[in-house]
C-alpha cells in the first residue's frame, strides 16, 4: 500500500469520519508492513492534523473550485502534500512526484494533474500563501477559532504560549517501575543501548528520551521495567500521600497508567480498585498491570452509579481522573483540534460534576480525593472544584505546593509545554472528620 495514499485515508477517517487518530491509524497501518513506510504514514497523519488549520487555508487559495464531497480522500492527500512541502525536510520534487503518484493509489488517476497543479502552485505562490495564513487566527495558530477564544479568556497572559505548545512534537517520557529497577540503573541500560536519555524534571521515576523510539526499542519494556507516561501525569501518585494499609480507588482508570504508578509507589496498600466504564479499555489496565508485575482489583463499572458495584466499601484515597476536553494534551493528540467542539464542553462539565458527586460519599472521613484532568479550561478545572467546594461543607481543599505548575483559585495547573510537560490540572480535597 502506498504510504501517502494510506495517510490520506487515515486523515479522511479523522476529518470526515470523525474517528480518533489512534483508531484511524490502527486501521490504516494494518496493511503497511514496511517500518519506514509505517513511520511515513504516521508522520504525515500527525503532521497534517497538527497543521490542519494552516494547510486548509492554503488549499482553499490553491483550488480553483472546491472538491466534491466524494473526493474527501483526495482533499486529504492534498493536505498531506502541502504538509510535506511546508514542514518536512524532503526534496520538494520528491514530495510533489510521490503525492501525484499516490492519487493513482487512491484510484483517482484523473486527479494527477490537479495534484501536480496544486502542489506546484504552492511552490510558486509560497510567499503570498504564507501572508494569507497570517490573516486568520485559526490558520496563524493552527488551532480552531473557538478554542483560541476560550484560551484568551481563561489564560489572558498565556494563551499564545499554550497554542504554540499545542503545535510542538511531544517528548517521549518514561516512568521507571521502581519495584524493579532504579532510575539511575535504567538510565545506564539506555546508555548501553545507545538511547540518549536524561532524568525528567519534577519526577522521582521519570526519564526523558532524547530522540523518540518505538517502545519495542526500550530495554526491558516487555518485562515491565518501564512505562510511557508524561511528567505531568506522574504527579498524581505523589499527590495522593500514599501509605501502607490504605484502600485506594482509581475511579476512571483505563489504560491504567496512574493505577500502575500508585502500585509501584506504595506496595503496602491494603487494596487498589481500578474501575472503568469502557469494557474494551479495561483490558488495557489488565495488560499494563500484568506486564509490570502488579495487581489490583479491576472492575467494569460506572463511577457515576456506585450502588451497582461498591457494596458499601469506602476508600481513604480516591483518584478521579475524569473524562475531559483533553485540551492540555493536543501536542500528543492533534486530532483533538478537529474532533473537539465547543458544544462538547457543557456535557463534559455535567459528567465531571456527576462523577464528583457520586465519588464523594465513597471517601472515608479524613480521606483525600484527587481530582485531575488533562484540560486547560477553567470550567473543567478551578471552576468545577470551586463549585463543588461551595456545595459540600465537609470538603476542604488541601492546597498543593509543588515545584511544578501554578496555583489557581482552586487546585494547581500545569500549562502545556511548561518544563516540557503536558497540560494537567490537579485539586486535592480532604473530607472533614
Ligand atoms: C483520562 S482517562 C483516564 C486515564 C487513566 N487514569 C490513566 O492514567 O491511564 C478517563 C477514563 O475515564 C473513563 N470513564 C469515563 N466515564 C466513566 C465513568 N462514568 N465511570 C468510570 N470510568 C469512566 C473513560 O473510559 C477513560 O478510560
Coordinates of C-alpha atoms and ligand atoms in Angstrom, one line a residue:
X1 CA 0.0 0.0 0.0
X2 CA 1.3 3.5 -0.9
X3 CA 2.2 5.4 2.3
X4 CA 0.9 8.7 1.1
X5 CA -2.4 7.2 0.0
X6 CA -2.7 5.4 3.3
X7 CA -2.0 8.6 5.2
X8 CA -4.8 10.3 3.1
X9 CA -7.2 7.6 4.1
X10 CA -6.2 7.9 7.7
X11 CA -6.7 11.7 7.6
X12 CA -10.1 11.2 5.8
X13 CA -11.2 8.9 8.6
X14 CA -10.5 11.6 11.1
X15 CA -11.6 14.6 9.2
X16 CA -14.8 13.2 7.5
X17 CA -15.4 10.1 9.6
X18 CA -14.7 11.9 13.0
X19 CA -12.7 8.8 14.2
X20 CA -9.8 9.3 16.6
X21 CA -6.4 9.4 15.1
X22 CA -5.4 6.3 17.1
X23 CA -8.3 4.3 15.7
X24 CA -7.8 5.6 12.2
X25 CA -4.1 4.7 12.3
X26 CA -4.8 1.2 13.7
X27 CA -6.9 0.6 10.6
X28 CA -4.6 2.5 8.2
X29 CA -1.4 0.8 9.3
X30 CA -2.9 -2.6 9.1
X31 CA -1.7 -3.2 5.5
X32 CA 1.6 -1.3 5.7
X33 CA 4.3 -3.8 6.6
X34 CA 7.5 -1.9 6.0
X35 CA 8.8 0.0 9.0
X36 CA 9.9 3.1 7.1
X37 CA 6.6 3.3 5.3
X38 CA 4.7 3.0 8.6
X39 CA 6.7 5.8 10.0
X40 CA 5.9 8.0 7.0
X41 CA 2.2 7.3 7.3
X42 CA 2.4 8.3 11.0
X43 CA 4.4 11.4 10.3
X44 CA 2.1 12.6 7.5
X45 CA -1.0 11.9 9.6
X46 CA 0.2 13.6 12.8
X47 CA 1.8 16.5 11.0
X48 CA -1.1 17.2 8.6
X49 CA -3.5 17.2 11.6
X50 CA -1.2 19.3 13.7
X51 CA -1.1 22.0 10.9
X52 CA -4.6 21.3 9.5
X53 CA -6.0 24.8 10.0
X54 CA -3.0 26.3 8.2
X55 CA -2.8 23.8 5.3
X56 CA -6.6 24.1 4.9
X57 CA -6.4 27.9 4.2
X58 CA -3.6 27.4 1.7
X59 CA -5.5 24.7 0.0
X60 CA -8.6 26.9 -0.3
X61 CA -6.5 29.5 -2.0
X62 CA -4.9 27.0 -4.4
X63 CA -8.0 25.2 -5.6
X64 CA -10.0 26.9 -8.3
X65 CA -13.2 25.3 -7.2
X66 CA -14.0 23.2 -4.1
X67 CA -13.6 19.5 -4.4
X68 CA -16.7 17.3 -4.4
X69 CA -17.7 15.6 -1.1
X70 CA -16.9 12.2 -2.5
X71 CA -13.3 13.4 -3.1
X72 CA -12.6 14.0 0.6
X73 CA -9.7 11.4 0.4
X74 CA -8.1 13.5 -2.4
X75 CA -8.5 16.6 -0.3
X76 CA -6.7 14.9 2.5
X77 CA -4.0 13.8 0.1
X78 CA -3.5 17.4 -1.0
X79 CA -3.3 18.5 2.7
X80 CA -0.6 15.8 3.2
X81 CA 1.2 17.1 0.1
X82 CA 1.2 20.6 1.4
X83 CA 2.4 19.4 4.8
X84 CA 5.4 17.8 3.1
X85 CA 6.2 21.0 1.3
X86 CA 5.8 23.3 4.3
X87 CA 7.1 21.3 7.2
X88 CA 9.1 18.3 6.1
X89 CA 12.8 18.2 5.2
X90 CA 12.1 16.4 1.9
X91 CA 13.3 17.4 -1.5
X92 CA 10.2 19.2 -2.9
X93 CA 10.3 17.3 -6.3
X94 CA 10.1 14.0 -4.3
X95 CA 7.1 15.4 -2.3
X96 CA 5.3 16.5 -5.4
X97 CA 6.0 13.4 -7.6
X98 CA 5.2 10.9 -4.9
X99 CA 2.0 12.7 -3.9
X100 CA 0.9 12.8 -7.6
X101 CA 1.5 9.0 -7.8
X102 CA -0.5 8.5 -4.6
X103 CA -3.6 9.9 -6.4
X104 CA -3.4 6.8 -8.6
X105 CA -3.2 4.6 -5.5
X106 CA -6.4 6.2 -4.3
X107 CA -7.9 5.1 -7.7
X108 CA -8.1 8.7 -8.7
X109 CA -5.8 8.8 -11.7
X110 CA -8.0 11.5 -13.2
X111 CA -6.7 13.8 -10.4
X112 CA -2.9 13.5 -11.0
X113 CA -2.9 16.8 -13.0
X114 CA -4.9 18.6 -10.3
X115 CA -2.5 17.3 -7.5
X116 CA 0.5 18.4 -9.6
X117 CA -1.0 21.8 -10.2
X118 CA -1.9 22.5 -6.6
X119 CA 1.5 21.5 -5.2
X120 CA 3.4 23.4 -7.9
X121 CA 1.1 26.3 -7.3
X122 CA 2.2 26.3 -3.7
X123 CA 5.8 26.4 -4.7
X124 CA 5.2 29.4 -7.0
X125 CA 2.9 31.3 -4.6
X126 CA 4.6 30.4 -1.3
X127 CA 5.2 34.0 -0.1
X128 CA 1.7 35.2 -0.7
X129 CA 0.2 32.0 0.8
X130 CA 2.2 32.4 4.0
X131 CA 0.9 36.0 4.2
X132 CA -2.7 34.7 3.7
X133 CA -2.2 32.4 6.7
X134 CA -1.4 35.4 8.9
X135 CA -4.9 36.8 8.2
X136 CA -6.9 34.3 10.3
X137 CA -6.1 33.4 13.9
X138 CA -7.1 29.8 13.3
X139 CA -4.6 29.5 10.4
X140 CA -1.9 31.5 12.1
X141 CA -2.0 29.5 15.4
X142 CA -3.1 26.2 13.7
X143 CA -5.9 25.7 16.2
X144 CA -9.7 26.1 15.9
X145 CA -11.1 29.6 16.4
X146 CA -13.4 28.7 19.3
X147 CA -10.6 27.2 21.3
X148 CA -8.3 30.3 20.7
X149 CA -11.1 32.5 22.1
X150 CA -11.6 30.3 25.2
X151 CA -7.9 30.2 25.9
X152 CA -7.7 34.0 25.5
X153 CA -10.5 34.3 28.1
X154 CA -9.1 31.7 30.6
X155 CA -5.4 32.5 30.2
X156 CA -5.1 36.1 29.1
X157 CA -1.3 36.1 29.6
X158 CA -0.5 32.6 28.4
X159 CA -2.9 31.7 25.6
X160 CA -0.3 32.2 22.9
X161 CA 2.3 30.0 24.6
X162 CA -0.4 27.3 25.1
X163 CA -1.2 27.4 21.4
X164 CA 2.4 27.3 20.5
X165 CA 2.9 24.3 22.8
X166 CA 0.0 22.6 21.1
X167 CA 1.9 22.6 17.8
X168 CA 5.1 21.1 19.2
X169 CA 6.1 17.5 18.9
X170 CA 5.9 15.9 22.4
X171 CA 8.9 14.3 24.1
X172 CA 8.9 10.6 24.8
X173 CA 8.7 10.4 28.6
X174 CA 9.0 7.3 30.6
X175 CA 8.3 6.1 34.2
X176 CA 10.7 3.6 35.6
X177 CA 9.0 0.8 37.6
X178 CA 10.7 1.4 40.9
X179 CA 9.6 -2.0 42.2
X180 CA 12.0 -3.5 39.6
X181 CA 14.8 -1.0 38.9
X182 CA 16.1 2.4 39.9
X183 CA 16.1 5.3 37.6
X184 CA 19.9 5.5 37.7
X185 CA 20.2 1.9 36.7
X186 CA 17.7 2.2 33.9
X187 CA 19.4 5.3 32.5
X188 CA 22.6 3.2 32.4
X189 CA 20.8 0.5 30.5
X190 CA 19.5 3.0 28.0
X191 CA 23.0 4.4 27.6
X192 CA 24.4 0.9 26.9
X193 CA 21.7 0.5 24.2
X194 CA 22.8 3.9 22.6
X195 CA 19.5 5.6 23.6
X196 CA 20.2 9.1 24.8
X197 CA 18.1 10.0 27.9
X198 CA 18.1 12.1 31.0
X199 CA 16.1 12.3 34.2
X200 CA 12.7 14.0 33.9
X201 CA 12.4 17.3 35.8
X202 CA 9.9 17.3 38.7
X203 CA 9.7 13.5 38.9
X204 CA 11.3 10.7 41.0
X205 CA 10.9 8.0 38.4
X206 CA 10.7 9.9 35.1
X207 CA 13.1 9.7 32.2
X208 CA 13.1 11.8 29.0
X209 CA 14.3 10.1 25.9
X210 CA 16.3 12.4 23.6
X211 CA 15.0 11.1 20.2
X212 CA 11.7 9.2 20.5
X213 CA 11.9 5.5 19.7
X214 CA 9.2 2.8 19.5
X215 CA 8.6 1.1 22.9
X216 CA 10.0 -2.1 21.4
X217 CA 13.4 -0.5 21.3
X218 CA 13.3 0.3 25.1
X219 CA 15.2 -2.4 27.0
X220 CA 13.0 -4.4 29.4
X221 CA 9.8 -2.7 28.3
X222 CA 8.1 -6.1 27.8
X223 CA 9.4 -7.3 31.2
X224 CA 7.8 -4.3 32.9
X225 CA 10.9 -2.2 33.8
X226 CA 9.4 0.9 32.3
X227 CA 6.1 2.6 31.1
X228 CA 5.4 5.5 28.8
X229 CA 3.9 8.4 30.8
X230 CA 4.3 12.2 30.7
X231 CA 5.9 14.0 33.6
X232 CA 2.6 15.8 34.4
X233 CA 0.7 12.5 34.7
X234 CA 3.4 11.3 37.0
X235 CA 2.5 13.9 39.6
X236 CA -0.8 12.1 40.6
X237 CA 0.7 9.2 42.6
X238 CA 2.8 11.6 44.8
X239 CA -0.1 13.9 45.5
X240 CA -2.2 11.0 46.9
X241 CA 0.1 10.8 50.0
X242 CA 0.0 7.0 49.9
X243 CA 0.8 4.9 53.0
X244 CA 0.7 1.2 53.8
X245 CA -2.7 -0.1 54.7
X246 CA -4.8 2.4 52.8
X247 CA -7.7 1.4 50.5
X248 CA -7.4 3.2 47.1
X249 CA -10.0 3.7 44.4
X250 CA -8.9 4.7 40.9
X251 CA -12.4 5.7 39.5
X252 CA -11.5 6.3 35.8
X253 CA -8.6 4.1 35.5
X254 CA -8.1 2.9 31.9
X255 CA -5.5 2.4 30.4
X256 CA -4.1 2.1 33.9
X257 CA -1.1 4.4 33.8
X258 CA -1.8 6.1 37.2
X259 CA -3.1 2.8 38.7
X260 CA 0.2 1.3 38.0
X261 CA 2.2 4.2 39.3
X262 CA 0.1 4.1 42.6
X263 CA 1.0 0.4 43.0
X264 CA 4.7 1.0 42.1
X265 CA 4.9 3.9 44.6
X266 CA 3.3 2.1 47.6
X267 CA 3.4 -1.7 47.5
X268 CA 1.9 -1.9 51.1
X269 CA -1.5 -0.6 50.2
X270 CA -4.4 -2.6 51.7
X271 CA -6.2 -2.6 48.3
X272 CA -6.3 -0.9 44.9
X273 CA -9.6 -1.0 43.0
X274 CA -9.4 0.2 39.4
X275 CA -12.6 0.8 37.5
X276 CA -13.6 2.0 34.1
X277 CA -16.9 2.2 32.3
X278 CA -15.4 1.2 28.9
X279 CA -15.1 -2.5 28.8
X280 CA -12.6 -2.5 25.9
X281 CA -10.3 -0.2 27.7
X282 CA -10.4 -2.4 30.8
X283 CA -8.2 -4.9 29.1
X284 CA -5.5 -2.3 28.7
X285 CA -5.4 -2.0 32.5
X286 CA -5.1 -5.7 32.9
X287 CA -2.4 -5.9 30.2
X288 CA -0.4 -3.0 31.7
X289 CA -0.6 -4.4 35.2
X290 CA 0.4 -7.9 34.0
X291 CA 3.4 -6.5 32.1
X292 CA 4.6 -4.5 35.2
X293 CA 4.1 -7.4 37.6
X294 CA 1.4 -5.6 39.6
X295 CA -2.1 -6.5 40.7
X296 CA -5.3 -4.7 41.5
X297 CA -9.0 -5.4 41.6
X298 CA -10.0 -4.3 38.1
X299 CA -13.8 -3.8 37.6
X300 CA -16.0 -2.9 34.7
X301 CA -18.1 -0.3 36.5
X302 CA -19.7 3.1 36.1
X303 CA -18.3 5.5 38.7
X304 CA -21.4 7.7 38.3
X305 CA -23.5 4.7 39.6
X306 CA -21.6 3.3 42.6
X307 CA -24.6 1.4 44.1
X308 CA -24.2 -1.3 41.5
X309 CA -20.6 -2.2 42.4
X310 CA -19.2 -0.6 45.6
X311 CA -21.1 -2.8 48.0
X312 CA -20.8 -0.3 50.9
X313 CA -17.0 -0.1 50.6
X314 CA -15.3 3.2 51.3
X315 CA -11.8 4.4 50.5
X316 CA -9.1 6.5 52.1
X317 CA -7.9 7.7 48.7
X318 CA -9.9 8.3 45.5
X319 CA -8.2 9.3 42.3
X320 CA -10.8 10.8 39.9
X321 CA -9.1 11.3 36.6
X322 CA -12.2 12.5 34.8
X323 CA -13.0 12.4 31.1
X324 CA -12.3 15.9 29.8
X325 CA -11.7 18.1 26.7
X326 CA -8.1 16.9 26.6
X327 CA -7.1 20.4 25.6
X328 CA -3.9 20.0 27.6
X329 CA -2.6 17.1 25.5
X330 CA -3.2 18.5 22.0
X331 CA 0.5 18.1 21.1
X332 CA 0.2 14.4 21.7
X333 CA -3.3 14.1 20.1
X334 CA -3.5 16.7 17.3
X335 CA -6.8 15.2 16.2
X336 CA -8.4 16.9 19.2
X337 CA -8.1 20.2 17.3
X338 CA -10.7 18.8 14.8
X339 CA -12.7 16.4 16.9
X340 CA -13.4 18.5 19.9
X341 CA -16.3 21.0 19.5
X342 CA -17.4 23.8 21.7
X343 CA -20.7 22.0 22.3
X344 CA -18.8 19.1 23.9
X345 CA -17.7 21.2 26.9
X346 CA -21.1 21.6 28.6
X347 CA -21.9 17.9 28.7
X348 CA -18.3 17.1 29.9
X349 CA -18.7 19.5 32.8
X350 CA -22.0 17.9 33.7
X351 CA -20.3 14.5 33.6
X352 CA -17.5 15.7 35.8
X353 CA -19.9 17.1 38.3
X354 CA -21.9 13.8 38.4
X355 CA -18.7 11.8 38.9
X356 CA -17.5 14.1 41.8
X357 CA -21.0 13.9 43.4
X358 CA -21.0 10.1 43.1
X359 CA -17.5 9.6 44.4
X360 CA -17.6 11.9 47.4
X361 CA -19.8 9.6 49.5
X362 CA -17.3 6.8 49.0
X363 CA -14.5 8.7 50.6
X364 CA -13.8 8.0 54.3
X365 CA -13.8 10.9 56.8
X366 CA -10.2 12.2 56.8
X367 CA -9.7 10.7 53.3
X368 CA -8.4 12.5 50.2
X369 CA -9.9 12.8 46.8
X370 CA -7.6 13.9 44.0
X371 CA -9.5 15.3 41.0
X372 CA -7.5 15.6 37.8
X373 CA -7.9 16.5 34.2
X374 CA -5.7 16.9 31.1
X375 CA -7.6 20.1 30.3
X376 CA -6.6 23.7 30.4
X377 CA -10.2 25.0 30.6
X378 CA -11.2 26.7 33.8
X379 CA -14.8 25.3 33.5
X380 CA -13.5 21.8 33.9
X381 CA -10.9 22.7 36.5
X382 CA -10.8 25.5 39.1
X383 CA -14.5 26.5 38.5
X384 CA -15.6 22.9 38.8
X385 CA -13.8 22.4 42.1
X386 CA -14.8 25.9 43.3
X387 CA -18.5 24.9 42.7
X388 CA -18.0 21.6 44.4
X389 CA -16.4 23.1 47.5
X390 CA -19.2 25.6 47.8
X391 CA -21.9 22.8 47.7
X392 CA -20.0 20.5 50.1
X393 CA -19.2 22.0 53.5
X394 CA -17.4 18.7 54.5
X395 CA -14.9 19.1 51.6
X396 CA -11.7 21.1 52.4
X397 CA -9.3 21.9 49.8
X398 CA -5.8 20.8 50.5
X399 CA -3.5 23.3 48.7
X400 CA -0.9 21.8 46.5
X401 CA 2.6 23.2 47.0
X402 CA 5.0 21.9 44.3
X403 CA 8.0 22.8 42.1
X404 CA 5.8 22.5 39.0
X405 CA 2.8 24.3 37.7
X406 CA 1.0 27.3 39.1
X407 CA -1.7 27.8 41.8
X408 CA -5.2 28.6 40.6
X409 CA -8.1 29.9 42.7
X410 CA -8.6 26.2 43.5
X411 CA -6.1 23.5 42.6
X412 CA -2.9 23.7 40.5
X413 CA -2.4 23.9 36.8
X414 CA 0.4 22.8 34.6
X415 CA 0.1 24.6 31.2
X416 CA 1.2 22.5 28.2
X417 CA 4.8 23.0 27.3
X418 CA 5.8 24.3 30.8
X419 CA 9.0 22.4 31.6
X420 CA 8.1 20.4 28.5
X421 CA 5.1 18.8 30.3
X422 CA 1.6 18.1 29.2
X423 CA -1.2 20.4 30.4
X424 CA -2.7 18.9 33.5
X425 CA -4.9 20.1 36.4
X426 CA -4.9 18.7 40.0
X427 CA -7.0 19.5 43.0
X428 CA -6.8 17.7 46.4
X429 CA -9.9 17.7 48.7
X430 CA -10.0 16.2 52.2
X431 CA -13.2 15.1 53.8
X432 CA -13.6 16.6 57.2
X433 CA -13.5 14.2 60.2
Ligands
LIG1 C1 -8.5 10.4 31.3 S1 -8.9 8.8 31.1 C2 -8.1 8.0 32.4 C3 -6.6 7.8 32.3 C4 -6.1 6.9 33.4 N1 -6.4 7.4 34.7 C5 -4.6 6.7 33.3 O1 -3.8 7.5 33.9 O2 -4.1 5.9 32.5 C6 -10.6 8.8 31.6 C7 -11.2 7.4 31.6 O3 -12.5 7.6 32.3 C8 -13.3 6.6 31.8 N2 -14.7 6.9 32.2 C9 -15.5 7.8 31.6 N3 -16.7 7.9 32.3 C10 -16.6 7.0 33.3 C11 -17.5 6.5 34.3 N4 -18.7 7.0 34.4 N5 -17.1 5.6 35.1 C12 -15.8 5.0 35.1 N6 -14.9 5.4 34.1 C13 -15.3 6.4 33.2 C14 -13.0 6.5 30.3 O4 -13.4 5.3 29.8 C15 -11.5 6.7 30.3 O5 -10.8 5.5 30.3

